[in-house]
XYZ file of C-alpha atoms in Angstrom:
479
model
C -45.555 2.290 -39.193
C -42.638 4.993 -39.708
C -42.879 7.808 -42.486
C -40.658 6.190 -44.750
C -42.762 3.198 -44.984
C -45.927 5.328 -45.703
C -47.078 5.096 -49.285
C -46.940 8.910 -49.949
C -49.459 8.687 -52.894
C -52.451 5.629 -53.853
C -53.999 4.967 -56.407
C -58.007 3.419 -56.531
C -58.792 1.453 -59.710
C -56.893 -0.745 -61.325
C -58.002 -0.889 -64.951
C -55.400 -0.193 -67.662
C -55.723 4.037 -66.908
C -55.101 3.582 -63.195
C -52.720 0.517 -63.244
C -50.678 2.455 -65.956
C -50.722 5.330 -63.766
C -49.634 3.771 -60.712
C -47.229 1.878 -62.750
C -46.225 5.411 -64.037
C -45.842 7.079 -60.147
C -43.621 4.230 -59.080
C -41.128 3.979 -61.587
C -40.621 7.767 -60.887
C -39.672 7.316 -57.467
C -43.149 7.478 -55.306
C -44.546 4.747 -52.775
C -47.653 3.989 -54.462
C -50.402 2.240 -52.656
C -52.577 0.247 -54.455
C -56.215 -0.475 -54.319
C -59.048 -2.234 -56.370
C -62.611 -3.380 -55.441
C -61.620 -6.738 -57.073
C -58.472 -7.987 -55.180
C -57.134 -9.774 -57.998
C -56.662 -6.747 -60.570
C -54.226 -5.629 -57.508
C -52.353 -9.040 -57.153
C -52.140 -9.276 -61.103
C -50.641 -5.693 -61.233
C -47.959 -6.284 -58.384
C -46.962 -9.950 -60.212
C -46.531 -8.621 -63.402
C -44.968 -5.092 -62.841
C -43.850 -5.134 -58.783
C -40.354 -4.883 -60.221
C -41.099 -1.203 -61.531
C -41.374 0.658 -58.348
C -42.459 0.378 -54.880
C -45.786 -0.716 -54.619
C -48.155 -1.114 -51.345
C -51.391 -3.224 -52.663
C -53.825 -3.420 -50.017
C -57.050 -5.889 -49.975
C -59.524 -3.381 -47.524
C -60.073 -0.246 -48.323
C -59.077 0.871 -44.291
C -55.611 -0.654 -44.989
C -55.316 1.098 -47.888
C -56.022 4.469 -46.666
C -53.735 3.504 -43.438
C -51.218 2.968 -45.346
C -51.028 6.756 -47.004
C -48.930 9.433 -45.343
C -50.613 12.543 -44.346
C -51.360 14.706 -46.055
C -53.297 11.513 -48.006
C -53.206 12.114 -51.794
C -55.761 9.066 -53.157
C -56.041 9.314 -57.041
C -59.305 7.651 -58.062
C -59.508 6.412 -61.776
C -63.011 4.598 -61.452
C -65.864 4.757 -64.214
C -66.922 8.490 -63.951
C -70.361 9.060 -62.596
C -72.046 7.025 -59.801
C -68.785 4.768 -59.369
C -66.758 7.668 -58.285
C -69.598 9.272 -55.949
C -69.700 5.788 -54.660
C -65.665 5.677 -53.802
C -65.805 9.304 -52.411
C -68.413 8.345 -50.024
C -66.495 5.128 -48.983
C -63.418 7.031 -48.629
C -64.560 9.937 -46.317
C -65.131 8.440 -43.174
C -61.489 7.142 -43.373
C -60.048 10.346 -44.214
C -58.869 13.197 -42.099
C -58.688 17.014 -42.113
C -56.485 17.838 -45.261
C -56.262 14.943 -46.819
C -56.713 15.279 -50.709
C -59.040 12.742 -53.121
C -58.143 13.613 -56.862
C -60.791 12.216 -59.718
C -58.661 11.506 -62.298
C -61.496 10.330 -64.810
C -63.278 12.325 -67.712
C -66.267 13.557 -64.961
C -68.360 16.539 -65.640
C -66.947 19.634 -64.404
C -70.514 20.634 -62.699
C -70.004 17.251 -61.074
C -66.261 18.152 -59.826
C -67.901 21.381 -58.642
C -70.599 19.419 -56.117
C -68.200 16.887 -55.027
C -65.250 19.773 -54.478
C -67.863 21.835 -52.448
C -68.720 18.654 -50.380
C -65.757 17.691 -49.505
C -64.413 21.393 -48.702
C -67.274 21.470 -46.097
C -65.973 18.230 -44.471
C -62.180 19.870 -44.267
C -61.223 17.507 -46.956
C -59.579 18.678 -50.674
C -60.763 17.453 -53.903
C -59.384 17.878 -57.111
C -60.751 17.204 -60.311
C -57.843 16.572 -62.704
C -57.611 16.183 -66.134
C -55.613 13.383 -67.434
C -54.844 13.047 -71.008
C -52.807 10.705 -73.308
C -54.572 7.491 -72.953
C -53.253 4.379 -71.943
C -49.680 5.452 -73.401
C -49.697 8.915 -71.902
C -50.583 7.717 -68.433
C -47.697 5.361 -68.080
C -45.196 7.285 -69.814
C -46.163 10.998 -69.178
C -49.545 12.628 -69.948
C -50.762 16.122 -69.677
C -52.325 16.880 -66.751
C -54.615 19.448 -65.281
C -55.598 19.779 -61.987
C -57.822 22.014 -60.366
C -59.027 22.274 -56.549
C -57.523 24.396 -54.049
C -54.162 26.367 -54.616
C -53.554 24.572 -51.117
C -54.159 21.282 -52.083
C -51.482 21.571 -55.322
C -49.068 22.534 -52.928
C -49.038 19.081 -51.835
C -49.826 17.420 -54.960
C -48.374 19.297 -57.832
C -44.560 18.185 -57.576
C -46.233 14.378 -57.806
C -48.235 15.160 -61.034
C -45.136 17.356 -62.335
C -43.098 14.502 -61.921
C -45.097 11.650 -64.001
C -46.463 14.054 -66.462
C -44.782 14.563 -69.941
C -42.284 17.213 -70.640
C -41.437 19.260 -73.497
C -37.854 21.441 -73.440
C -37.401 20.415 -69.704
C -41.151 21.861 -68.749
C -43.805 19.593 -67.508
C -47.116 19.178 -68.615
C -48.743 19.693 -65.579
C -49.710 23.074 -64.043
C -52.393 24.240 -61.646
C -55.503 25.420 -63.781
C -58.124 26.908 -60.666
C -60.309 26.083 -58.369
C -63.155 23.963 -58.163
C -64.029 22.240 -61.541
C -61.367 24.011 -63.585
C -59.305 21.349 -64.424
C -61.789 18.946 -65.699
C -63.536 21.664 -67.627
C -60.155 22.616 -69.459
C -59.814 18.654 -69.749
C -63.358 18.443 -71.010
C -62.757 21.762 -73.939
C -59.420 19.724 -74.862
C -61.528 16.427 -75.847
C -63.697 19.063 -77.919
C -60.933 20.438 -79.860
C -59.858 16.779 -80.645
C -63.309 16.275 -81.802
C -62.871 18.833 -83.961
C -59.185 18.311 -85.269
C -60.065 14.452 -85.991
C -63.102 16.112 -87.985
C -60.786 18.207 -89.891
C -58.454 15.232 -90.769
C -61.514 12.920 -91.927
C -62.596 16.005 -94.199
C -58.953 16.097 -95.963
C -58.781 12.423 -96.163
C -62.336 12.551 -98.088
C -61.056 14.949 -100.365
C -57.369 13.533 -100.997
C -59.768 9.991 -101.856
C -62.136 12.049 -103.851
C -59.122 13.375 -105.762
C -58.179 9.815 -106.789
C -55.193 9.071 -104.101
C -54.433 5.526 -103.104
C -54.244 4.416 -99.297
C -50.295 4.140 -99.487
C -50.656 7.886 -101.415
C -52.418 9.317 -98.512
C -50.333 8.115 -95.974
C -47.719 9.682 -97.686
C -49.289 13.322 -97.869
C -49.968 12.871 -94.377
C -46.779 11.983 -93.324
C -45.263 15.095 -95.280
C -47.666 17.351 -93.789
C -46.533 16.108 -90.237
C -43.165 17.948 -91.368
C -44.445 21.345 -91.329
C -46.836 23.635 -89.396
C -49.385 20.389 -89.126
C -46.986 18.272 -87.078
C -48.909 16.841 -84.557
C -49.754 13.476 -82.931
C -52.941 13.000 -84.712
C -51.308 13.808 -88.159
C -48.732 11.189 -87.221
C -50.845 8.563 -86.685
C -53.187 9.187 -89.525
C -50.615 8.565 -92.045
C -50.320 5.002 -89.788
C -53.417 4.121 -89.981
C -54.176 4.435 -93.373
C -50.832 2.345 -94.419
C -52.531 -0.286 -92.075
C -53.460 -3.484 -94.171
C -56.650 -5.689 -93.182
C -55.042 -9.093 -92.481
C -58.252 -10.751 -93.539
C -59.052 -9.147 -96.804
C -55.203 -7.677 -98.050
C -57.746 -4.486 -98.382
C -56.638 -0.939 -96.228
C -58.258 -1.914 -93.129
C -59.773 1.792 -92.801
C -62.157 0.199 -95.499
C -62.966 -2.302 -93.719
C -63.774 -0.567 -90.630
C -67.825 0.380 -90.126
C -68.225 4.128 -90.680
C -69.725 5.030 -87.529
C -67.336 6.708 -84.996
C -68.283 6.423 -81.233
C -68.647 9.486 -78.167
C -68.204 9.058 -75.010
C -69.672 12.287 -74.124
C -67.125 15.097 -73.835
C -67.713 16.675 -77.048
C -71.132 17.121 -76.500
C -70.818 18.510 -72.787
C -68.203 21.183 -74.686
C -71.044 21.953 -77.012
C -73.878 22.610 -74.217
C -71.662 24.269 -71.916
C -70.302 26.650 -74.797
C -74.365 27.084 -75.348
C -75.104 27.856 -71.661
C -71.953 30.279 -72.046
C -72.799 32.055 -75.275
C -69.824 31.235 -76.915
C -69.685 30.034 -80.446
C -67.723 26.881 -80.645
C -69.643 25.811 -84.458
C -66.334 23.549 -85.616
C -66.504 21.113 -82.348
C -70.196 21.307 -82.735
C -70.453 20.152 -86.484
C -67.681 17.444 -85.224
C -69.923 16.287 -83.059
C -73.475 16.502 -85.014
C -70.428 14.423 -87.819
C -70.373 11.396 -85.636
C -74.086 11.912 -85.075
C -74.928 11.210 -88.846
C -72.559 8.666 -89.159
C -74.351 6.364 -86.294
C -77.666 7.259 -87.971
C -78.083 4.129 -90.231
C -81.478 4.449 -90.920
C -81.547 8.016 -91.844
C -78.640 7.535 -94.198
C -79.945 4.530 -95.841
C -83.070 6.760 -96.351
C -81.173 9.343 -97.710
C -78.840 7.434 -100.604
C -82.187 6.279 -101.659
C -84.044 9.676 -101.917
C -81.632 12.220 -102.485
C -79.284 12.890 -105.527
C -76.294 15.023 -106.029
C -72.640 14.887 -107.083
C -70.922 11.725 -106.966
C -68.148 12.912 -104.689
C -65.247 13.002 -106.967
C -63.055 16.194 -107.547
C -61.195 17.016 -110.987
C -58.624 19.347 -110.756
C -56.061 20.735 -113.601
C -53.479 20.594 -110.916
C -53.717 18.137 -108.550
C -50.534 18.722 -106.368
C -51.580 22.173 -106.056
C -55.102 21.520 -104.793
C -53.521 19.232 -102.178
C -51.261 22.105 -100.950
C -54.384 24.094 -100.396
C -55.745 20.965 -98.181
C -53.291 21.218 -96.340
C -53.943 24.968 -95.855
C -57.399 24.239 -95.121
C -56.625 21.923 -92.482
C -54.367 24.347 -90.744
C -56.223 26.829 -90.770
C -59.696 24.960 -89.919
C -57.312 23.470 -86.881
C -56.454 27.215 -85.731
C -60.242 27.778 -85.617
C -61.002 25.052 -83.919
C -58.190 25.817 -81.284
C -59.085 29.619 -80.980
C -63.208 28.392 -80.087
C -61.846 26.479 -77.174
C -59.344 28.551 -75.553
C -62.467 31.609 -75.819
C -64.769 29.073 -74.121
C -62.286 28.639 -71.597
C -61.838 32.199 -71.087
C -65.608 32.784 -71.176
C -65.718 29.989 -68.390
C -62.969 31.169 -66.190
C -65.490 34.650 -65.876
C -68.482 32.993 -65.322
C -67.258 30.864 -62.641
C -64.114 32.799 -60.915
C -61.480 30.755 -62.308
C -58.351 32.508 -62.851
C -57.209 30.674 -65.481
C -53.943 31.098 -67.643
C -54.544 30.240 -70.960
C -50.912 30.203 -72.423
C -50.082 27.814 -69.551
C -53.034 25.982 -70.736
C -51.483 25.770 -74.570
C -48.070 24.941 -72.908
C -49.039 22.023 -70.599
C -51.048 20.614 -73.939
C -47.659 20.499 -76.185
C -46.696 17.083 -74.824
C -48.459 14.146 -73.508
C -52.151 14.480 -74.561
C -54.362 13.622 -78.163
C -54.043 17.260 -79.402
C -50.408 18.188 -78.888
C -49.253 19.847 -81.986
C -46.291 22.104 -83.365
C -49.025 24.956 -83.311
C -49.319 24.882 -79.676
C -45.831 26.409 -78.946
C -46.811 29.536 -81.321
C -50.156 29.704 -78.922
C -48.007 29.544 -75.548
C -45.938 32.447 -77.352
C -48.567 34.416 -78.441
C -50.234 34.450 -75.179
C -47.322 34.950 -72.870
C -46.446 38.426 -75.188
C -49.552 39.772 -74.196
C -53.264 40.007 -73.080
C -55.551 38.285 -76.213
C -59.033 38.345 -75.951
C -59.044 35.448 -79.009
C -56.170 33.469 -80.505
C -57.610 35.068 -83.776
C -56.155 39.012 -82.875
C -52.370 37.070 -82.273
C -50.225 38.838 -84.676
C -48.818 35.264 -85.921
C -51.762 33.643 -85.993
C -53.907 36.179 -87.833
C -50.936 36.338 -90.506
C -51.239 32.828 -91.100
C -55.349 32.552 -91.663
C -54.950 35.591 -94.332
C -51.961 33.450 -95.689
C -54.018 30.405 -96.186
C -57.576 31.573 -96.483
C -57.610 31.673 -100.552
C -56.820 28.315 -100.340
C -59.676 27.675 -97.846
C -62.118 28.929 -99.779
C -60.981 27.127 -102.864
C -61.375 23.699 -100.906
C -64.302 24.541 -99.354
C -66.281 25.603 -102.495
C -64.483 22.564 -104.515
C -65.870 20.257 -102.042
C -69.103 21.708 -102.325
C -69.369 21.590 -106.482
C -68.161 17.740 -105.923
C -70.261 16.874 -102.836
C -68.116 16.108 -100.355
C -69.182 17.037 -97.078
C -66.804 19.049 -95.133
C -68.776 20.689 -92.503
C -65.952 20.753 -90.405
C -63.998 23.315 -92.836
C -67.085 25.127 -93.709
C -67.762 25.989 -90.166
C -64.266 27.044 -89.562
C -64.229 29.466 -92.677
C -67.903 30.876 -91.448
C -66.622 31.270 -87.995
C -63.574 33.228 -89.685
C -65.685 35.582 -91.749
C -68.311 36.169 -88.913
C -65.581 37.217 -86.694
C -63.867 39.518 -89.075
C -67.257 41.153 -90.634
C -68.128 44.732 -89.786
C -71.925 44.077 -89.878
C -73.421 40.780 -88.977
C -77.431 39.824 -90.171
C -78.088 40.111 -86.320
C -79.527 43.595 -86.914
C -82.549 41.769 -89.022
C -82.774 38.527 -86.259
C -83.316 41.981 -83.880
C -85.947 43.705 -86.190
C -87.779 40.151 -86.780
C -87.488 39.367 -83.144
C -88.840 42.750 -82.296
C -91.808 42.189 -85.016
C -93.072 39.188 -83.569
C -92.370 39.219 -80.192
C -91.506 42.694 -79.088
C -87.987 41.561 -77.881
C -86.794 45.362 -78.547
C -83.432 46.283 -80.210
C -80.391 48.528 -79.308
C -79.685 51.234 -82.111
C -76.145 51.805 -82.836
C -76.483 55.649 -82.857
C -78.063 56.049 -79.422
C -77.949 54.755 -75.760
C -81.657 52.577 -74.768
C -83.478 49.989 -75.473
C -86.431 50.319 -78.273
C -89.487 48.864 -79.803
C -91.489 49.614 -82.501
C -94.953 49.595 -82.914
C -95.126 47.433 -86.324
C -99.023 46.397 -86.067
C -100.303 50.142 -85.321
C -98.538 53.492 -86.148
C -94.976 52.109 -86.806
C -93.558 54.704 -84.032
C -90.222 53.746 -82.437
C -90.813 53.882 -78.508
C -87.920 53.459 -75.922
C -88.229 50.620 -73.282
C -87.722 51.286 -69.733
């Protein structure tokens, strides 16, 4: 078979994400090999979408691999975990040195590191590629975050860039870093997404507490989407709030059970942050908010036992308070982005990834779920200079300073009215903790030394010290 007859990229897994990604590849002029363990799914894709491009279906994995040009570029789109490992193990005996295996699912980055090491020792390339944008993004242009070796990106990158979303002509795809860097960045992207949705939910509850109808709330979010809050999630919030239930005639959101699900990436983001020692309390609160929403026994018992305000807010100027909610939403969103990017920076230091944070912000501007106007500002600020944290960027710091009075009024008003705003509160607490010249950690260290002899450092001299609390009270240096 000649090189022109061979496929230049292959996709394994013909569920919706895999088939849509394969269609995207074909639409962009690539010769796409297809394989699915259940052959009928492959047949369905070709039957329904075969006119979209050049597909090369195979019923057997050996034929699929043989249909690919060298180096083989194989994208796996199967369920994360054991199914991914099984697919990789079935491929290994069929591959040759220099071939590239890509995991495009939501894998845990430590699994990606393990798999990359295993394949590297066999002379193969393994790429963990975060792909964001859902089913529509996979078909029309996602944001893609590939890790792995730079050599593999040289062969794979042009293909991925060709199918990614484009903003101002720039592809929303870039090389992230070695081994698990791509999946780590995608994990944090999803963590920020959790926080973003939690903030939007809190704004919704505050608007409802003010007495706005669902149509009025939809109009409010649509108006917000015209300014600094312009983003995909704000846009679709308006659409969700406008949707009327076909069965009852009531707003659909009133008929949806208020128990939010999770697939793990938000939890992984928080767990990884704890290991790295970097604060992501906004993301953590969004995970815990979903957890309490899905704890019906706890909620039922608490509703019977606990007392408090009725969850309504009364203000003299409703329009002014709505504007304050908008500012609080924007400021909280900034904090979540800052925390997520800080976690990426800390992980890059820990795992030896040379991640360009500005490039991460750039590829999040289109295709992905958290795409937002704010990301252009973030990209620009990181491009302008070396930042320890997004919070020190001049335009960001100024924006937060302008919003902080409104932010505090919203949190205070919510607390008085009994409207839970764990996300807004956590974001504001992080803002105040980060800017405080001294924190209560000094007392914490004193207490730890008192009961556990855990020692402490001083502000006025070098070294580590312990106080003999139970004897003579003397402070002694510790070697």
